[in-house]
């Protein structure tokens, strides 16, 4: 579980949010393991036995059905209620910046909204081009992103393009975009697990300004922005249907 | 839940595996929604109310703690038991090719192993270069991938770089790599939920040969290969520690 911070009161306030479930780190599949300690360059790392919990088959089947049922409800939700969320429910992630609804931070959230909407208007009017705008039309999105002000939390997920070791050298982060995205998937499962909603957004061209606003270093690049909260009372979703298994899986 | 296939007996056999939990599709954050129907180009898509399950706060907290506790046990595991896994436990994914342990398919799994090991040997000896090999050393991996023969299931995750519409035109898949990776994260959560293990591998340079072996079309590119099963009795993991929340999250 997340540890209570002992930093400033504001950080302490926010860091009360228990790291729910998440392991967003620079994971490099088969080239680096999911946990890594920044400064440990030793080749001689102990390998320890691993015997995780094992369930009887009937339990596996039931858990599988329950989790499927849970995740099948999940949708991207763009209409989020301003209602506060218990602060103990949280994600852990690689270089996430979590913005909360405390008064001093409403200002920062609003600044984020101004940056995003300004860039998104250019995106919609120019950068994305006709085809992309057309493809988006049925989602009824535009550059107005009310959830950035309204949602109690904004989670900005940054990837570390490389690390910096104690000796100042660069540490390669293999497959950092895939790794962080995988972790984001686990975050989505965690949010679904507790009945919160979000939408995974990738605000085009907003990264550098947001990085500067939030005072993040140059080796951190914004990957995704997730507004998190309860769904708004009048929330809607596009009436899309998921593909069947046969359409997406080939068994050999 | 996954529907039983009515295709050939072999496919039917394998497609008995219920789609556990997964929604690996071409998700395009904020540019396309998580479900999409290949042929529907209509802009006039209905938007419907969305009121998902809502839990009392105490329940949210408990679920959060339980899921965290579950996911915190998760490790990449390279030593997988040959023991069969109940076939109802499965993932749903975008263009996944799931190989099972039925006799006719041991041959294909072995062919996969031959391809991967041949390329991985070149990777380790040449392509990855000294630094990458050095960075990997503490994981004690090499080009020998026994789990490819041993594990009861191999899940190959392909991303669709673009779709093909009924009229033959290309359909853009925005952010397809991030989207598929996010889905992979949900798959990892699902596997952890039922007590199975895997390791997310990205066998460098193996994609084209595997695509041809499995007769996948040119718009499908291999993204990841996951061997899935129970951990081997003597399974070990590198003794790495996950970062603390304070090291990976900045709250503002």
mmCIF file of C-alpha atoms in Angstrom, chain A residues 131, chain B residues 26 36 38 94-95 159-165 168-174 176 217-221:
data_model
loop_
_atom_site.group_PDB
_atom_site.id
_atom_site.type_symbol
_atom_site.label_atom_id
_atom_site.label_comp_id
_atom_site.label_asym_id
_atom_site.label_seq_id
_atom_site.Cartn_x
_atom_site.Cartn_y
_atom_site.Cartn_z
ATOM 1 C CA UNK A 131 -9.940 12.374 -42.320
ATOM 2 C CA UNK B 26 -7.351 -0.902 -31.693
ATOM 3 C CA UNK B 36 -15.532 -0.069 -33.093
ATOM 4 C CA UNK B 38 -15.219 -2.374 -38.905
ATOM 5 C CA UNK B 94 -6.887 -7.770 -30.839
ATOM 6 C CA UNK B 95 -5.601 -10.259 -33.304
ATOM 7 C CA UNK B 159 -1.457 -5.032 -33.669
ATOM 8 C CA UNK B 160 -3.399 -4.061 -36.752
ATOM 9 C CA UNK B 161 -1.502 -1.194 -38.244
ATOM 10 C CA UNK B 162 -4.611 -0.342 -40.220
ATOM 11 C CA UNK B 163 -7.965 -1.910 -40.959
ATOM 12 C CA UNK B 164 -9.488 -2.848 -44.282
ATOM 13 C CA UNK B 165 -13.026 -1.711 -44.917
ATOM 14 C CA UNK B 168 -11.268 -2.079 -49.764
ATOM 15 C CA UNK B 169 -10.203 1.247 -48.317
ATOM 16 C CA UNK B 170 -7.799 1.499 -45.415
ATOM 17 C CA UNK B 171 -9.154 2.363 -42.014
ATOM 18 C CA UNK B 172 -6.721 4.276 -39.854
ATOM 19 C CA UNK B 173 -5.931 2.770 -36.469
ATOM 20 C CA UNK B 174 -4.889 5.689 -34.399
ATOM 21 C CA UNK B 176 -2.556 1.330 -32.328
ATOM 22 C CA UNK B 217 -1.979 -10.668 -43.179
ATOM 23 C CA UNK B 218 0.409 -7.813 -43.865
ATOM 24 C CA UNK B 219 -1.488 -5.268 -41.787
ATOM 25 C CA UNK B 220 -0.798 -7.306 -38.641
ATOM 26 C CA UNK B 221 2.489 -6.813 -36.854
#
